[in-house]
Amino acid sequence: MYLPDHFNQQDADEIAAYMHAFPLATVITMVDGQMWPTQIPLFLQGDVLIGHVARANQMWKHDGTTDVLVVFGGADTYITPNWYETKRLTHEVVPTWNYASVNIWGELTLHDDAKWKRMAVGKLTTIHERTNAEPWKMGDAPQEYLESQLGHIIGIEISINRLEAKWKLNQNRTLADREGVIAGLSNRGSQPDATIAEMMRTTITPDAE
């Protein structure tokens, strides 16, 4: 993807945290000669991504190639030029869009083994139930019902071959402009605005101009 150096995020911990915070990824495969996008919640385990899709989803009936593209998005918002200090000085400013994105090129492996699928669903459930006061557990469902539901899904495992992460957060602008954007986002107050504002704060280092 188009990735200028100042937007290139290479901190592995930051990237992993972002994928955990925004786990719904778009997985693109080839089905019948056409690109086939599928939205799937995934979790990172070592150097692989794990999830599952409905058996009825044609995504897993790919064209013989196992190459996939995975895109994690989630955090983005509009930036008005009114927030830039440069507007007051020269008016030479235009709107933009701030966002973060992780693109992964990998190899897809399918799993139809009940034990593997139980593992995948169990881990995914544990990850997203842990903040609940009374977390739901797979054992809460009747065994026969659970086995029936597992039969309706296909497990997917994506081995990561290459990863690119883009944090487009005004790093190419002056410190005053960036601080103006952070203040503007904080005042506007939506959840996406708050997320981008916090991510922008992490990009401002003590030696920033």
PDB file of C-alpha atoms in Angstrom:
ATOM      1  CA  MET A   1       0.000   0.000   0.000  1.00  0.00           C
ATOM      2  CA  TYR A   2       1.007   3.645  -0.283  1.00  0.00           C
ATOM      3  CA  LEU A   3       3.062   4.128   2.881  1.00  0.00           C
ATOM      4  CA  PRO A   4       5.153   7.291   3.362  1.00  0.00           C
ATOM      5  CA  ASP A   5       7.915   6.888   5.951  1.00  0.00           C
ATOM      6  CA  HIS A   6       6.329   9.298   8.439  1.00  0.00           C
ATOM      7  CA  PHE A   7       3.145   7.173   8.558  1.00  0.00           C
ATOM      8  CA  ASN A   8       4.936   3.808   8.778  1.00  0.00           C
ATOM      9  CA  GLN A   9       4.142   2.128  12.115  1.00  0.00           C
ATOM     10  CA  GLN A  10       6.708  -0.530  13.006  1.00  0.00           C
ATOM     11  CA  ASP A  11       6.122  -1.001  16.731  1.00  0.00           C
ATOM     12  CA  ALA A  12       4.981  -4.633  17.011  1.00  0.00           C
ATOM     13  CA  ASP A  13       3.292  -4.077  20.379  1.00  0.00           C
ATOM     14  CA  GLU A  14       1.310  -1.089  19.085  1.00  0.00           C
ATOM     15  CA  ILE A  15       0.230  -3.042  16.018  1.00  0.00           C
ATOM     16  CA  ALA A  16      -0.857  -6.062  18.071  1.00  0.00           C
ATOM     17  CA  ALA A  17      -2.777  -3.810  20.476  1.00  0.00           C
ATOM     18  CA  TYR A  18      -4.569  -2.170  17.550  1.00  0.00           C
ATOM     19  CA  MET A  19      -5.642  -5.518  16.084  1.00  0.00           C
ATOM     20  CA  HIS A  20      -6.899  -6.538  19.530  1.00  0.00           C
ATOM     21  CA  ALA A  21      -8.855  -3.282  19.938  1.00  0.00           C
ATOM     22  CA  PHE A  22     -10.359  -3.539  16.432  1.00  0.00           C
ATOM     23  CA  PRO A  23     -10.543  -7.295  15.730  1.00  0.00           C
ATOM     24  CA  LEU A  24     -13.078  -7.204  12.886  1.00  0.00           C
ATOM     25  CA  ALA A  25     -10.922  -7.647   9.790  1.00  0.00           C
ATOM     26  CA  THR A  26     -11.745  -7.837   6.094  1.00  0.00           C
ATOM     27  CA  VAL A  27     -10.250 -11.010   4.611  1.00  0.00           C
ATOM     28  CA  ILE A  28      -9.977 -10.964   0.816  1.00  0.00           C
ATOM     29  CA  THR A  29      -9.755 -14.230  -1.113  1.00  0.00           C
ATOM     30  CA  MET A  30     -10.426 -15.280  -4.706  1.00  0.00           C
ATOM     31  CA  VAL A  31     -13.650 -17.223  -5.365  1.00  0.00           C
ATOM     32  CA  ASP A  32     -14.673 -18.147  -8.924  1.00  0.00           C
ATOM     33  CA  GLY A  33     -12.184 -15.661 -10.315  1.00  0.00           C
ATOM     34  CA  GLN A  34     -13.591 -12.784  -8.267  1.00  0.00           C
ATOM     35  CA  MET A  35     -12.257 -11.010  -5.178  1.00  0.00           C
ATOM     36  CA  TRP A  36     -14.331 -12.125  -2.191  1.00  0.00           C
ATOM     37  CA  PRO A  37     -14.268  -9.895   0.919  1.00  0.00           C
ATOM     38  CA  THR A  38     -15.378 -11.379   4.225  1.00  0.00           C
ATOM     39  CA  GLN A  39     -15.624  -9.570   7.562  1.00  0.00           C
ATOM     40  CA  ILE A  40     -14.258 -11.825  10.312  1.00  0.00           C
ATOM     41  CA  PRO A  41     -13.231 -11.185  13.928  1.00  0.00           C
ATOM     42  CA  LEU A  42      -9.696 -12.533  14.260  1.00  0.00           C
ATOM     43  CA  PHE A  43      -7.182 -12.880  17.061  1.00  0.00           C
ATOM     44  CA  LEU A  44      -3.415 -12.920  16.861  1.00  0.00           C
ATOM     45  CA  GLN A  45      -1.585 -15.945  18.218  1.00  0.00           C
ATOM     46  CA  GLY A  46       2.135 -15.780  17.600  1.00  0.00           C
ATOM     47  CA  ASP A  47       2.563 -15.227  13.873  1.00  0.00           C
ATOM     48  CA  VAL A  48      -0.886 -16.477  12.848  1.00  0.00           C
ATOM     49  CA  LEU A  49      -4.420 -15.070  12.821  1.00  0.00           C
ATOM     50  CA  ILE A  50      -7.259 -17.332  13.919  1.00  0.00           C
ATOM     51  CA  GLY A  51     -11.010 -17.142  13.374  1.00  0.00           C
ATOM     52  CA  HIS A  52     -13.923 -18.882  11.690  1.00  0.00           C
ATOM     53  CA  VAL A  53     -16.580 -18.336   9.038  1.00  0.00           C
ATOM     54  CA  ALA A  54     -20.014 -19.766   8.357  1.00  0.00           C
ATOM     55  CA  ARG A  55     -19.890 -22.976   6.364  1.00  0.00           C
ATOM     56  CA  ALA A  56     -22.378 -21.358   3.953  1.00  0.00           C
ATOM     57  CA  ASN A  57     -19.860 -18.580   3.207  1.00  0.00           C
ATOM     58  CA  GLN A  58     -18.206 -19.268  -0.158  1.00  0.00           C
ATOM     59  CA  MET A  59     -15.016 -17.651   1.113  1.00  0.00           C
ATOM     60  CA  TRP A  60     -13.467 -20.947   2.131  1.00  0.00           C
ATOM     61  CA  LYS A  61     -14.172 -22.487  -1.308  1.00  0.00           C
ATOM     62  CA  HIS A  62     -11.316 -20.511  -2.835  1.00  0.00           C
ATOM     63  CA  ASP A  63      -9.751 -20.887  -6.264  1.00  0.00           C
ATOM     64  CA  GLY A  64      -6.964 -23.221  -5.204  1.00  0.00           C
ATOM     65  CA  THR A  65      -4.686 -20.387  -4.078  1.00  0.00           C
ATOM     66  CA  THR A  66      -4.163 -19.977  -0.360  1.00  0.00           C
ATOM     67  CA  ASP A  67      -2.911 -16.384  -0.570  1.00  0.00           C
ATOM     68  CA  VAL A  68      -5.089 -13.885   1.302  1.00  0.00           C
ATOM     69  CA  LEU A  69      -5.066 -10.188   2.121  1.00  0.00           C
ATOM     70  CA  VAL A  70      -6.287  -9.148   5.569  1.00  0.00           C
ATOM     71  CA  VAL A  71      -7.173  -5.539   6.408  1.00  0.00           C
ATOM     72  CA  PHE A  72      -7.695  -4.275   9.953  1.00  0.00           C
ATOM     73  CA  GLY A  73      -9.312  -0.833  10.123  1.00  0.00           C
ATOM     74  CA  GLY A  74     -11.555   0.661  12.766  1.00  0.00           C
ATOM     75  CA  ALA A  75     -10.060   3.964  13.892  1.00  0.00           C
ATOM     76  CA  ASP A  76     -10.645   6.930  11.574  1.00  0.00           C
ATOM     77  CA  THR A  77     -12.111  10.418  11.530  1.00  0.00           C
ATOM     78  CA  TYR A  78     -12.409  13.621   9.478  1.00  0.00           C
ATOM     79  CA  ILE A  79      -9.950  16.440  10.181  1.00  0.00           C
ATOM     80  CA  THR A  80     -11.072  20.015   9.523  1.00  0.00           C
ATOM     81  CA  PRO A  81      -8.334  22.494   8.538  1.00  0.00           C
ATOM     82  CA  ASN A  82      -9.845  24.965  11.008  1.00  0.00           C
ATOM     83  CA  TRP A  83      -7.881  23.192  13.743  1.00  0.00           C
ATOM     84  CA  TYR A  84      -4.476  23.909  12.204  1.00  0.00           C
ATOM     85  CA  GLU A  85      -2.354  26.766  13.521  1.00  0.00           C
ATOM     86  CA  THR A  86      -1.153  27.111   9.921  1.00  0.00           C
ATOM     87  CA  LYS A  87      -4.651  28.243   8.891  1.00  0.00           C
ATOM     88  CA  ARG A  88      -4.328  31.308  11.115  1.00  0.00           C
ATOM     89  CA  LEU A  89      -0.893  32.057   9.663  1.00  0.00           C
ATOM     90  CA  THR A  90      -1.272  31.397   5.926  1.00  0.00           C
ATOM     91  CA  HIS A  91      -4.642  29.744   5.192  1.00  0.00           C
ATOM     92  CA  GLU A  92      -2.686  27.230   3.075  1.00  0.00           C
ATOM     93  CA  VAL A  93      -4.488  24.197   4.487  1.00  0.00           C
ATOM     94  CA  VAL A  94      -7.046  21.635   3.301  1.00  0.00           C
ATOM     95  CA  PRO A  95      -9.137  18.930   5.003  1.00  0.00           C
ATOM     96  CA  THR A  96      -7.825  15.412   5.498  1.00  0.00           C
ATOM     97  CA  TRP A  97      -8.751  12.094   7.070  1.00  0.00           C
ATOM     98  CA  ASN A  98      -6.798  10.525   9.926  1.00  0.00           C
ATOM     99  CA  TYR A  99      -6.811   6.766  10.361  1.00  0.00           C
ATOM    100  CA  ALA A 100      -4.873   3.637  11.226  1.00  0.00           C
ATOM    101  CA  SER A 101      -4.776   0.488   9.115  1.00  0.00           C
ATOM    102  CA  VAL A 102      -2.951  -2.832   9.277  1.00  0.00           C
ATOM    103  CA  ASN A 103      -2.568  -4.823   6.051  1.00  0.00           C
ATOM    104  CA  ILE A 104      -1.443  -8.437   6.220  1.00  0.00           C
ATOM    105  CA  TRP A 105      -0.506 -10.764   3.384  1.00  0.00           C
ATOM    106  CA  GLY A 106      -0.717 -14.387   4.427  1.00  0.00           C
ATOM    107  CA  GLU A 107      -1.463 -18.000   3.671  1.00  0.00           C
ATOM    108  CA  LEU A 108      -4.856 -19.490   4.505  1.00  0.00           C
ATOM    109  CA  THR A 109      -5.315 -22.897   6.124  1.00  0.00           C
ATOM    110  CA  LEU A 110      -8.815 -24.313   6.679  1.00  0.00           C
ATOM    111  CA  HIS A 111      -9.836 -26.416   9.674  1.00  0.00           C
ATOM    112  CA  ASP A 112     -12.945 -28.593   9.876  1.00  0.00           C
ATOM    113  CA  ASP A 113     -11.828 -30.588  12.898  1.00  0.00           C
ATOM    114  CA  ALA A 114     -14.253 -30.175  15.808  1.00  0.00           C
ATOM    115  CA  LYS A 115     -11.454 -29.975  18.401  1.00  0.00           C
ATOM    116  CA  TRP A 116      -9.641 -27.216  16.512  1.00  0.00           C
ATOM    117  CA  LYS A 117     -12.843 -25.234  15.970  1.00  0.00           C
ATOM    118  CA  ARG A 118     -13.740 -25.559  19.650  1.00  0.00           C
ATOM    119  CA  MET A 119     -10.300 -24.175  20.524  1.00  0.00           C
ATOM    120  CA  ALA A 120     -10.702 -21.223  18.158  1.00  0.00           C
ATOM    121  CA  VAL A 121     -14.207 -20.330  19.314  1.00  0.00           C
ATOM    122  CA  GLY A 122     -13.224 -20.807  22.947  1.00  0.00           C
ATOM    123  CA  LYS A 123     -10.260 -18.441  22.733  1.00  0.00           C
ATOM    124  CA  LEU A 124     -12.178 -15.836  20.756  1.00  0.00           C
ATOM    125  CA  THR A 125     -15.003 -15.977  23.288  1.00  0.00           C
ATOM    126  CA  THR A 126     -12.644 -15.706  26.261  1.00  0.00           C
ATOM    127  CA  ILE A 127     -10.926 -12.654  24.767  1.00  0.00           C
ATOM    128  CA  HIS A 128     -14.171 -10.743  24.263  1.00  0.00           C
ATOM    129  CA  GLU A 129     -16.054 -11.926  27.352  1.00  0.00           C
ATOM    130  CA  ARG A 130     -13.304 -11.102  29.841  1.00  0.00           C
ATOM    131  CA  THR A 131     -14.555  -7.562  30.483  1.00  0.00           C
ATOM    132  CA  ASN A 132     -18.079  -8.734  31.357  1.00  0.00           C
ATOM    133  CA  ALA A 133     -19.062  -9.077  34.998  1.00  0.00           C
ATOM    134  CA  GLU A 134     -20.364 -12.587  34.314  1.00  0.00           C
ATOM    135  CA  PRO A 135     -18.493 -13.906  31.254  1.00  0.00           C
ATOM    136  CA  TRP A 136     -20.355 -16.376  29.052  1.00  0.00           C
ATOM    137  CA  LYS A 137     -18.554 -19.698  28.636  1.00  0.00           C
ATOM    138  CA  MET A 138     -18.962 -22.350  25.983  1.00  0.00           C
ATOM    139  CA  GLY A 139     -19.902 -24.754  28.758  1.00  0.00           C
ATOM    140  CA  ASP A 140     -23.016 -22.653  29.413  1.00  0.00           C
ATOM    141  CA  ALA A 141     -24.596 -23.983  26.205  1.00  0.00           C
ATOM    142  CA  PRO A 142     -26.021 -27.531  25.969  1.00  0.00           C
ATOM    143  CA  GLN A 143     -23.379 -29.875  24.560  1.00  0.00           C
ATOM    144  CA  GLU A 144     -25.571 -31.148  21.729  1.00  0.00           C
ATOM    145  CA  TYR A 145     -26.478 -27.614  20.676  1.00  0.00           C
ATOM    146  CA  LEU A 146     -22.854 -26.491  20.789  1.00  0.00           C
ATOM    147  CA  GLU A 147     -21.717 -29.401  18.633  1.00  0.00           C
ATOM    148  CA  SER A 148     -24.430 -28.539  16.127  1.00  0.00           C
ATOM    149  CA  GLN A 149     -23.271 -24.923  15.950  1.00  0.00           C
ATOM    150  CA  LEU A 150     -19.635 -25.951  15.505  1.00  0.00           C
ATOM    151  CA  GLY A 151     -20.753 -28.039  12.552  1.00  0.00           C
ATOM    152  CA  HIS A 152     -21.974 -24.876  10.828  1.00  0.00           C
ATOM    153  CA  ILE A 153     -18.569 -23.176  10.784  1.00  0.00           C
ATOM    154  CA  ILE A 154     -15.160 -23.617   9.166  1.00  0.00           C
ATOM    155  CA  GLY A 155     -12.060 -22.670  11.123  1.00  0.00           C
ATOM    156  CA  ILE A 156      -9.501 -20.445   9.443  1.00  0.00           C
ATOM    157  CA  GLU A 157      -5.839 -19.924  10.227  1.00  0.00           C
ATOM    158  CA  ILE A 158      -3.775 -17.304   8.410  1.00  0.00           C
ATOM    159  CA  SER A 159       0.008 -17.513   8.582  1.00  0.00           C
ATOM    160  CA  ILE A 160       1.467 -14.012   8.330  1.00  0.00           C
ATOM    161  CA  ASN A 161       3.985 -13.586   5.511  1.00  0.00           C
ATOM    162  CA  ARG A 162       4.139  -9.790   5.391  1.00  0.00           C
ATOM    163  CA  LEU A 163       2.647  -6.956   7.420  1.00  0.00           C
ATOM    164  CA  GLU A 164       2.381  -3.226   6.821  1.00  0.00           C
ATOM    165  CA  ALA A 165       0.862  -0.794   9.315  1.00  0.00           C
ATOM    166  CA  LYS A 166      -0.074   2.793   8.523  1.00  0.00           C
ATOM    167  CA  TRP A 167      -0.784   5.358  11.241  1.00  0.00           C
ATOM    168  CA  LYS A 168      -1.843   8.489   9.291  1.00  0.00           C
ATOM    169  CA  LEU A 169      -2.024  10.929  12.188  1.00  0.00           C
ATOM    170  CA  ASN A 170      -0.711  14.285  10.918  1.00  0.00           C
ATOM    171  CA  GLN A 171       2.933  13.345  11.591  1.00  0.00           C
ATOM    172  CA  ASN A 172       3.814  15.418   8.506  1.00  0.00           C
ATOM    173  CA  ARG A 173       2.513  18.634  10.089  1.00  0.00           C
ATOM    174  CA  THR A 174       3.969  21.013  12.676  1.00  0.00           C
ATOM    175  CA  LEU A 175       3.660  20.350  16.391  1.00  0.00           C
ATOM    176  CA  ALA A 176       1.269  23.312  16.720  1.00  0.00           C
ATOM    177  CA  ASP A 177      -0.975  21.918  13.985  1.00  0.00           C
ATOM    178  CA  ARG A 178      -0.997  18.464  15.585  1.00  0.00           C
ATOM    179  CA  GLU A 179      -1.809  19.863  19.011  1.00  0.00           C
ATOM    180  CA  GLY A 180      -4.628  21.860  17.431  1.00  0.00           C
ATOM    181  CA  VAL A 181      -6.067  18.696  15.889  1.00  0.00           C
ATOM    182  CA  ILE A 182      -5.871  16.830  19.196  1.00  0.00           C
ATOM    183  CA  ALA A 183      -7.699  19.668  20.959  1.00  0.00           C
ATOM    184  CA  GLY A 184     -10.318  19.827  18.218  1.00  0.00           C
ATOM    185  CA  LEU A 185     -10.954  16.091  18.303  1.00  0.00           C
ATOM    186  CA  SER A 186     -11.200  16.146  22.098  1.00  0.00           C
ATOM    187  CA  ASN A 187     -13.765  18.937  21.965  1.00  0.00           C
ATOM    188  CA  ARG A 188     -15.818  17.280  19.210  1.00  0.00           C
ATOM    189  CA  GLY A 189     -16.071  14.300  21.487  1.00  0.00           C
ATOM    190  CA  SER A 190     -17.189  11.245  19.507  1.00  0.00           C
ATOM    191  CA  GLN A 191     -15.640   7.864  20.251  1.00  0.00           C
ATOM    192  CA  PRO A 192     -13.714   7.756  16.936  1.00  0.00           C
ATOM    193  CA  ASP A 193     -12.441  11.275  17.644  1.00  0.00           C
ATOM    194  CA  ALA A 194     -11.269  10.272  21.127  1.00  0.00           C
ATOM    195  CA  THR A 195      -9.521   7.182  19.758  1.00  0.00           C
ATOM    196  CA  ILE A 196      -7.646   9.106  17.066  1.00  0.00           C
ATOM    197  CA  ALA A 197      -6.751  11.896  19.516  1.00  0.00           C
ATOM    198  CA  GLU A 198      -5.221   9.373  21.907  1.00  0.00           C
ATOM    199  CA  MET A 199      -3.306   7.679  19.101  1.00  0.00           C
ATOM    200  CA  MET A 200      -2.011  11.078  17.972  1.00  0.00           C
ATOM    201  CA  ARG A 201      -0.710  11.810  21.467  1.00  0.00           C
ATOM    202  CA  THR A 202       1.470   8.704  21.303  1.00  0.00           C
ATOM    203  CA  THR A 203       3.127   9.973  18.100  1.00  0.00           C
ATOM    204  CA  ILE A 204       4.263  13.246  19.666  1.00  0.00           C
ATOM    205  CA  THR A 205       7.743  12.766  21.112  1.00  0.00           C
ATOM    206  CA  PRO A 206       9.681  15.188  23.367  1.00  0.00           C
ATOM    207  CA  ASP A 207      11.881  16.193  20.430  1.00  0.00           C
ATOM    208  CA  ALA A 208       8.913  17.035  18.156  1.00  0.00           C
ATOM    209  CA  GLU A 209       9.287  20.420  16.523  1.00  0.00           C
TER     210      GLU A 209
END
